Amino acid sequence: MELHDVWFVLIAVLWTGYFFLEGFDFGIGVLTKLLARDRTEKRVLINTIGPVWDGNEVWLLTAGGATFAAFPEWYATLFSGFYLPLLIILGCLIVRGVAFEYRHKRSEERWQANWEHAIFWTSLIPAFLWGVAFANIARGVKIDQDMEYVGNVLDLLNVYSVLGGLVTLTLFTFHGAVFAALKTVGDIRDRARALATRLGVVTAVLALAFLIWTQASRGDVWSLAAMAVAVLALVGALGFNLAGREGWAFALSGITIAAAVAMLFLTLFPNVMPSSLDPAWSLTVTNASSTPYTLKIMTWCAAVATPLVLLYQGWTYWVFRKRIGTQHIVDAH
């Protein structure tokens, strides 16, 4: 296997890690309006991700940086062609981080309510737009012979990409509901499980339609296997959620995300961005990659740094592993 193939796999792993971890982050943000009944319950939900949300975003920075270094042509075409949706996502992530930090700085009702509105919308919008972006990458976009995107923003809004956005939105919200059930106690835990069941059914319908469409368009036997894993994992997550086994349900909802991302990357390879104008103009792991020397240096750096990142992030989750409930929220500001 060539180094550019290795880095294609590593970038797929980084995006998988990001969607697995940030997925339930986004889901919790959406659930602050769908699940929480009052301000105290909103605080419970936000506190479930309070110690980890910023660490989860490291995976996005690493995925973007790895793409820039390993596949500069892919990075340039992606970030120029998808400039507006990616700019909106970036703006949402900035506002979202500020909202988490500023919400509790003042006790006024209006102040906290405004930041809670911001948390909801800046979680919902990226959860939808990431699906739109990756659906377009899998479907193919207007790339010319100079490896440049020649379409416009409206070209990115089509039935397939909107369906992809709805899949990521519902899947992340389901993932967040299962995480909320795993991390809370009392009535909010029971309601999170009940909501996860309803969300899981909607997610299953949308995801099945999207994955079948993807497989029929450009899939092979490997992507079919990944699709089967995603579907079975989602069904298993629903079953364990109904049985009150939140740990297994959360693990399987994460596997659903991982298998779905794997399927998209399997349908891409050896392309990284297919051209809808002419397949010969597609960006591939060969024509979009950096030099072998650059990839070699990156591989050594990744071999040293990646285990350290996994260790400290795993330790963070272990330290903050306890469940919380409304009884843990103090009345005073």
Tab-separated table of C-alpha atoms in Angstrom:
chain	number	residue	atom	x	y	z
A	1	MET	CA	0.000	0.000	0.000
A	2	GLU	CA	1.369	3.411	-1.006
A	3	LEU	CA	1.661	6.224	1.517
A	4	HIS	CA	-1.055	8.264	-0.193
A	5	ASP	CA	-3.403	5.298	0.263
A	6	VAL	CA	-2.427	5.105	3.933
A	7	TRP	CA	-3.203	8.782	4.417
A	8	PHE	CA	-6.542	8.431	2.689
A	9	VAL	CA	-7.400	5.777	5.286
A	10	LEU	CA	-6.044	7.917	8.141
A	11	ILE	CA	-8.118	10.925	7.057
A	12	ALA	CA	-11.189	8.677	6.929
A	13	VAL	CA	-10.380	7.563	10.495
A	14	LEU	CA	-10.019	11.184	11.636
A	15	TRP	CA	-13.397	12.142	10.168
A	16	THR	CA	-14.908	9.049	11.757
A	17	GLY	CA	-13.534	10.059	15.148
A	18	TYR	CA	-14.825	13.588	14.700
A	19	PHE	CA	-18.339	12.542	13.759
A	20	PHE	CA	-18.441	9.930	16.530
A	21	LEU	CA	-17.441	12.415	19.233
A	22	GLU	CA	-18.809	15.692	17.922
A	23	GLY	CA	-21.930	13.847	16.800
A	24	PHE	CA	-23.248	13.423	20.332
A	25	ASP	CA	-22.047	16.970	21.109
A	26	PHE	CA	-24.288	18.303	18.362
A	27	GLY	CA	-27.053	15.963	19.494
A	28	ILE	CA	-26.922	17.280	23.058
A	29	GLY	CA	-27.090	20.844	21.736
A	30	VAL	CA	-30.227	20.025	19.738
A	31	LEU	CA	-31.726	18.196	22.711
A	32	THR	CA	-31.525	21.295	24.906
A	33	LYS	CA	-34.802	22.250	23.215
A	34	LEU	CA	-36.227	18.830	22.353
A	35	LEU	CA	-35.625	17.093	25.687
A	36	ALA	CA	-35.010	19.620	28.452
A	37	ARG	CA	-38.142	20.963	30.125
A	38	ASP	CA	-36.574	23.793	32.126
A	39	ARG	CA	-33.315	25.635	32.695
A	40	THR	CA	-32.064	23.116	35.234
A	41	GLU	CA	-32.421	20.229	32.788
A	42	LYS	CA	-30.677	22.284	30.119
A	43	ARG	CA	-27.800	22.731	32.526
A	44	VAL	CA	-27.716	18.977	33.131
A	45	LEU	CA	-27.491	18.271	29.386
A	46	ILE	CA	-24.826	20.906	28.800
A	47	ASN	CA	-22.819	19.620	31.768
A	48	THR	CA	-22.733	16.109	30.268
A	49	ILE	CA	-20.483	17.429	27.497
A	50	GLY	CA	-18.956	20.365	29.385
A	51	PRO	CA	-15.589	18.696	30.091
A	52	VAL	CA	-15.166	17.147	26.626
A	53	TRP	CA	-16.776	19.225	23.852
A	54	ASP	CA	-13.680	21.302	23.098
A	55	GLY	CA	-11.439	18.226	23.026
A	56	ASN	CA	-13.798	16.586	20.537
A	57	GLU	CA	-13.235	19.440	18.090
A	58	VAL	CA	-9.515	18.615	17.983
A	59	TRP	CA	-10.444	15.810	15.593
A	60	LEU	CA	-11.819	18.350	13.108
A	61	LEU	CA	-8.666	20.460	13.265
A	62	THR	CA	-6.534	17.365	12.784
A	63	ALA	CA	-8.644	16.104	9.867
A	64	GLY	CA	-8.450	19.492	8.145
A	65	GLY	CA	-4.719	19.818	8.788
A	66	ALA	CA	-4.024	16.289	7.572
A	67	THR	CA	-5.999	16.936	4.385
A	68	PHE	CA	-4.061	20.156	3.775
A	69	ALA	CA	-0.694	18.463	4.244
A	70	ALA	CA	-1.360	15.092	2.618
A	71	PHE	CA	-3.701	16.127	-0.219
A	72	PRO	CA	-3.240	19.857	-0.939
A	73	GLU	CA	-5.209	19.718	-4.207
A	74	TRP	CA	-8.130	18.082	-2.415
A	75	TYR	CA	-7.979	20.691	0.340
A	76	ALA	CA	-7.826	23.596	-2.124
A	77	THR	CA	-10.720	22.389	-4.268
A	78	LEU	CA	-12.851	21.393	-1.284
A	79	PHE	CA	-12.434	24.610	0.669
A	80	SER	CA	-12.860	26.858	-2.355
A	81	GLY	CA	-15.860	25.036	-3.807
A	82	PHE	CA	-17.560	24.512	-0.434
A	83	TYR	CA	-16.500	27.898	0.902
A	84	LEU	CA	-19.913	29.192	2.021
A	85	PRO	CA	-21.198	26.067	3.846
A	86	LEU	CA	-17.810	25.520	5.497
A	87	LEU	CA	-17.695	29.189	6.516
A	88	ILE	CA	-21.160	28.832	8.067
A	89	ILE	CA	-19.997	25.718	9.942
A	90	LEU	CA	-16.901	27.553	11.178
A	91	GLY	CA	-18.991	30.515	12.337
A	92	CYS	CA	-21.363	28.175	14.157
A	93	LEU	CA	-18.510	26.384	15.921
A	94	ILE	CA	-17.044	29.700	17.068
A	95	VAL	CA	-20.370	30.998	18.391
A	96	ARG	CA	-21.116	27.618	19.960
A	97	GLY	CA	-17.863	27.626	21.906
A	98	VAL	CA	-18.494	31.171	23.106
A	99	ALA	CA	-22.048	30.207	24.126
A	100	PHE	CA	-20.812	27.323	26.287
A	101	GLU	CA	-18.351	29.598	28.068
A	102	TYR	CA	-20.477	32.751	28.387
A	103	ARG	CA	-23.914	31.301	29.199
A	104	HIS	CA	-23.262	31.011	32.936
A	105	LYS	CA	-21.305	34.253	33.327
A	106	ARG	CA	-24.423	36.277	34.189
A	107	SER	CA	-27.584	35.249	36.015
A	108	GLU	CA	-30.099	37.274	33.980
A	109	GLU	CA	-32.833	35.159	32.402
A	110	ARG	CA	-32.555	36.800	29.001
A	111	TRP	CA	-28.763	36.499	28.901
A	112	GLN	CA	-28.813	32.750	29.529
A	113	ALA	CA	-31.802	32.160	27.230
A	114	ASN	CA	-30.036	33.897	24.312
A	115	TRP	CA	-26.927	31.767	24.701
A	116	GLU	CA	-29.049	28.621	24.973
A	117	HIS	CA	-30.761	29.548	21.701
A	118	ALA	CA	-27.281	29.939	20.208
A	119	ILE	CA	-26.229	26.482	21.448
A	120	PHE	CA	-29.290	24.918	19.823
A	121	TRP	CA	-28.917	26.552	16.409
A	122	THR	CA	-25.126	26.263	16.233
A	123	SER	CA	-25.480	22.540	16.939
A	124	LEU	CA	-28.334	21.913	14.498
A	125	ILE	CA	-26.909	23.812	11.517
A	126	PRO	CA	-23.452	22.121	11.398
A	127	ALA	CA	-25.050	18.704	12.005
A	128	PHE	CA	-27.100	19.257	8.843
A	129	LEU	CA	-24.410	20.948	6.725
A	130	TRP	CA	-21.787	18.257	7.335
A	131	GLY	CA	-24.163	15.744	5.784
A	132	VAL	CA	-24.780	18.038	2.811
A	133	ALA	CA	-21.032	18.489	2.290
A	134	PHE	CA	-20.084	14.814	2.458
A	135	ALA	CA	-23.043	13.753	0.334
A	136	ASN	CA	-21.822	16.114	-2.387
A	137	ILE	CA	-18.294	14.754	-2.109
A	138	ALA	CA	-19.599	11.203	-2.540
A	139	ARG	CA	-21.970	12.187	-5.371
A	140	GLY	CA	-19.420	14.227	-7.304
A	141	VAL	CA	-19.240	17.944	-8.035
A	142	LYS	CA	-18.367	20.164	-11.000
A	143	ILE	CA	-14.565	19.953	-11.229
A	144	ASP	CA	-12.841	20.989	-14.438
A	145	GLN	CA	-9.596	19.809	-16.018
A	146	ASP	CA	-7.617	22.256	-13.837
A	147	MET	CA	-8.862	20.552	-10.658
A	148	GLU	CA	-10.996	23.581	-9.820
A	149	TYR	CA	-14.618	23.662	-8.693
A	150	VAL	CA	-16.676	25.517	-11.317
A	151	GLY	CA	-20.158	25.146	-9.818
A	152	ASN	CA	-21.994	27.421	-7.403
A	153	VAL	CA	-23.629	27.132	-4.017
A	154	LEU	CA	-26.990	26.104	-5.470
A	155	ASP	CA	-25.342	23.108	-7.132
A	156	LEU	CA	-24.600	21.784	-3.643
A	157	LEU	CA	-28.303	21.750	-2.759
A	158	ASN	CA	-29.894	18.737	-4.405
A	159	VAL	CA	-32.185	15.951	-3.252
A	160	TYR	CA	-29.307	13.582	-2.470
A	161	SER	CA	-27.296	16.102	-0.444
A	162	VAL	CA	-30.335	17.369	1.480
A	163	LEU	CA	-31.174	13.754	2.334
A	164	GLY	CA	-27.584	13.332	3.516
A	165	GLY	CA	-27.965	16.401	5.712
A	166	LEU	CA	-31.164	15.063	7.248
A	167	VAL	CA	-29.442	11.733	7.925
A	168	THR	CA	-26.538	13.323	9.812
A	169	LEU	CA	-28.887	15.632	11.721
A	170	THR	CA	-31.172	12.826	12.900
A	171	LEU	CA	-28.323	10.361	13.453
A	172	PHE	CA	-26.328	12.825	15.562
A	173	THR	CA	-29.435	13.745	17.550
A	174	PHE	CA	-30.172	10.055	18.153
A	175	HIS	CA	-26.515	9.560	19.162
A	176	GLY	CA	-26.861	12.501	21.554
A	177	ALA	CA	-30.084	11.150	23.057
A	178	VAL	CA	-28.425	7.799	23.757
A	179	PHE	CA	-25.453	9.639	25.278
A	180	ALA	CA	-27.835	11.709	27.441
A	181	ALA	CA	-29.455	8.499	28.706
A	182	LEU	CA	-26.006	7.084	29.425
A	183	LYS	CA	-24.838	10.160	31.365
A	184	THR	CA	-27.923	11.162	33.364
A	185	VAL	CA	-30.137	9.809	36.136
A	186	GLY	CA	-33.781	10.177	37.037
A	187	ASP	CA	-36.640	11.365	34.882
A	188	ILE	CA	-34.436	12.997	32.248
A	189	ARG	CA	-32.723	9.649	31.649
A	190	ASP	CA	-36.059	7.909	31.062
A	191	ARG	CA	-37.260	10.620	28.698
A	192	ALA	CA	-33.943	10.550	26.826
A	193	ARG	CA	-34.377	6.813	26.194
A	194	ALA	CA	-37.957	7.308	25.012
A	195	LEU	CA	-36.929	10.132	22.685
A	196	ALA	CA	-33.986	8.085	21.394
A	197	THR	CA	-36.412	5.354	20.334
A	198	ARG	CA	-38.514	7.779	18.285
A	199	LEU	CA	-35.449	9.455	16.809
A	200	GLY	CA	-33.923	6.070	15.985
A	201	VAL	CA	-36.915	5.022	13.916
A	202	VAL	CA	-36.823	8.258	11.889
A	203	THR	CA	-33.051	7.931	11.493
A	204	ALA	CA	-33.356	4.334	10.297
A	205	VAL	CA	-35.805	5.276	7.533
A	206	LEU	CA	-33.730	8.226	6.295
A	207	ALA	CA	-30.387	6.436	6.621
A	208	LEU	CA	-31.588	3.334	4.802
A	209	ALA	CA	-32.815	5.436	1.865
A	210	PHE	CA	-29.538	7.382	1.723
A	211	LEU	CA	-27.259	4.351	2.030
A	212	ILE	CA	-29.178	2.364	-0.599
A	213	TRP	CA	-29.012	5.354	-2.963
A	214	THR	CA	-25.265	5.656	-2.350
A	215	GLN	CA	-24.655	1.949	-2.848
A	216	ALA	CA	-26.699	1.878	-6.060
A	217	SER	CA	-24.832	4.896	-7.458
A	218	ARG	CA	-21.196	3.939	-6.956
A	219	GLY	CA	-20.920	1.144	-4.409
A	220	ASP	CA	-19.060	-2.159	-4.492
A	221	VAL	CA	-18.917	-5.247	-2.308
A	222	TRP	CA	-16.836	-3.484	0.362
A	223	SER	CA	-19.190	-0.530	0.651
A	224	LEU	CA	-22.096	-2.993	0.761
A	225	ALA	CA	-20.458	-4.704	3.739
A	226	ALA	CA	-20.017	-1.342	5.488
A	227	MET	CA	-23.663	-0.522	4.770
A	228	ALA	CA	-24.759	-3.820	6.309
A	229	VAL	CA	-22.728	-3.087	9.447
A	230	ALA	CA	-24.270	0.397	9.718
A	231	VAL	CA	-27.815	-0.926	9.398
A	232	LEU	CA	-27.304	-3.804	11.843
A	233	ALA	CA	-25.584	-1.524	14.354
A	234	LEU	CA	-28.438	0.982	14.203
A	235	VAL	CA	-30.997	-1.771	14.755
A	236	GLY	CA	-28.906	-3.085	17.642
A	237	ALA	CA	-28.643	0.395	19.163
A	238	LEU	CA	-32.426	0.703	19.073
A	239	GLY	CA	-32.839	-2.696	20.694
A	240	PHE	CA	-30.379	-2.046	23.517
A	241	ASN	CA	-31.885	1.401	24.087
A	242	LEU	CA	-35.321	-0.183	24.553
A	243	ALA	CA	-33.773	-2.672	26.983
A	244	GLY	CA	-32.204	0.130	29.031
A	245	ARG	CA	-28.627	-0.899	28.170
A	246	GLU	CA	-27.368	2.591	27.399
A	247	GLY	CA	-23.692	1.657	27.195
A	248	TRP	CA	-24.257	-0.905	24.450
A	249	ALA	CA	-26.725	1.390	22.700
A	250	PHE	CA	-24.173	4.220	22.652
A	251	ALA	CA	-21.400	1.943	21.379
A	252	LEU	CA	-23.610	0.656	18.564
A	253	SER	CA	-24.826	4.124	17.578
A	254	GLY	CA	-21.153	5.080	17.330
A	255	ILE	CA	-20.486	2.028	15.159
A	256	THR	CA	-23.376	3.130	12.953
A	257	ILE	CA	-21.658	6.471	12.389
A	258	ALA	CA	-18.278	4.826	11.807
A	259	ALA	CA	-19.676	2.319	9.300
A	260	ALA	CA	-21.604	5.009	7.421
A	261	VAL	CA	-18.476	7.191	7.121
A	262	ALA	CA	-16.464	4.146	6.049
A	263	MET	CA	-19.040	3.403	3.367
A	264	LEU	CA	-18.767	6.928	1.924
A	265	PHE	CA	-14.968	6.753	1.798
A	266	LEU	CA	-15.087	3.272	0.269
A	267	THR	CA	-17.353	4.541	-2.509
A	268	LEU	CA	-14.869	7.366	-3.113
A	269	PHE	CA	-11.597	5.431	-3.330
A	270	PRO	CA	-9.372	5.909	-5.300
A	271	ASN	CA	-11.021	9.295	-5.855
A	272	VAL	CA	-11.073	11.969	-3.169
A	273	MET	CA	-13.441	14.270	-5.080
A	274	PRO	CA	-15.141	12.836	-8.166
A	275	SER	CA	-15.900	15.175	-11.054
A	276	SER	CA	-19.478	15.160	-12.287
A	277	LEU	CA	-18.338	16.791	-15.552
A	278	ASP	CA	-15.824	14.155	-16.627
A	279	PRO	CA	-14.529	11.203	-14.554
A	280	ALA	CA	-11.063	11.839	-15.992
A	281	TRP	CA	-11.002	15.212	-14.183
A	282	SER	CA	-11.639	13.691	-10.761
A	283	LEU	CA	-9.216	14.305	-7.909
A	284	THR	CA	-7.620	11.021	-6.857
A	285	VAL	CA	-5.283	9.883	-4.114
A	286	THR	CA	-2.519	10.029	-6.727
A	287	ASN	CA	-2.970	13.366	-8.475
A	288	ALA	CA	-4.087	15.269	-5.347
A	289	SER	CA	-1.407	14.052	-2.919
A	290	SER	CA	1.772	15.631	-1.603
A	291	THR	CA	5.239	14.330	-2.375
A	292	PRO	CA	6.307	10.951	-0.949
A	293	TYR	CA	8.843	12.702	1.299
A	294	THR	CA	6.142	14.920	2.827
A	295	LEU	CA	3.899	11.912	3.434
A	296	LYS	CA	6.810	10.024	5.016
A	297	ILE	CA	7.523	12.839	7.500
A	298	MET	CA	3.803	13.116	8.303
A	299	THR	CA	3.594	9.387	8.952
A	300	TRP	CA	6.377	9.512	11.536
A	301	CYS	CA	4.785	12.520	13.256
A	302	ALA	CA	1.391	10.829	13.341
A	303	ALA	CA	2.902	7.628	14.760
A	304	VAL	CA	4.287	9.606	17.717
A	305	ALA	CA	1.450	12.076	18.355
A	306	THR	CA	-1.683	9.973	17.773
A	307	PRO	CA	-1.245	7.573	20.740
A	308	LEU	CA	-0.677	10.556	23.060
A	309	VAL	CA	-3.869	12.266	21.877
A	310	LEU	CA	-5.875	9.065	22.314
A	311	LEU	CA	-4.459	8.532	25.808
A	312	TYR	CA	-5.216	11.996	27.168
A	313	GLN	CA	-8.660	12.120	25.586
A	314	GLY	CA	-9.504	8.658	26.899
A	315	TRP	CA	-8.321	9.729	30.360
A	316	THR	CA	-10.611	12.776	30.201
A	317	TYR	CA	-13.645	10.609	29.495
A	318	TRP	CA	-12.674	8.262	32.312
A	319	VAL	CA	-12.340	11.085	34.855
A	320	PHE	CA	-15.760	12.532	33.947
A	321	ARG	CA	-17.534	9.189	33.565
A	322	LYS	CA	-20.128	9.634	36.374
A	323	ARG	CA	-23.819	10.238	35.695
A	324	ILE	CA	-25.409	13.537	36.695
A	325	GLY	CA	-28.959	14.703	37.338
A	326	THR	CA	-30.961	17.719	38.428
A	327	GLN	CA	-30.027	17.014	42.051
A	328	HIS	CA	-26.414	17.810	41.189
A	329	ILE	CA	-27.277	21.292	39.933
A	330	VAL	CA	-27.036	23.920	42.655
A	331	ASP	CA	-29.863	26.464	42.894
A	332	ALA	CA	-27.598	29.461	43.304
A	333	HIS	CA	-25.904	30.911	40.251
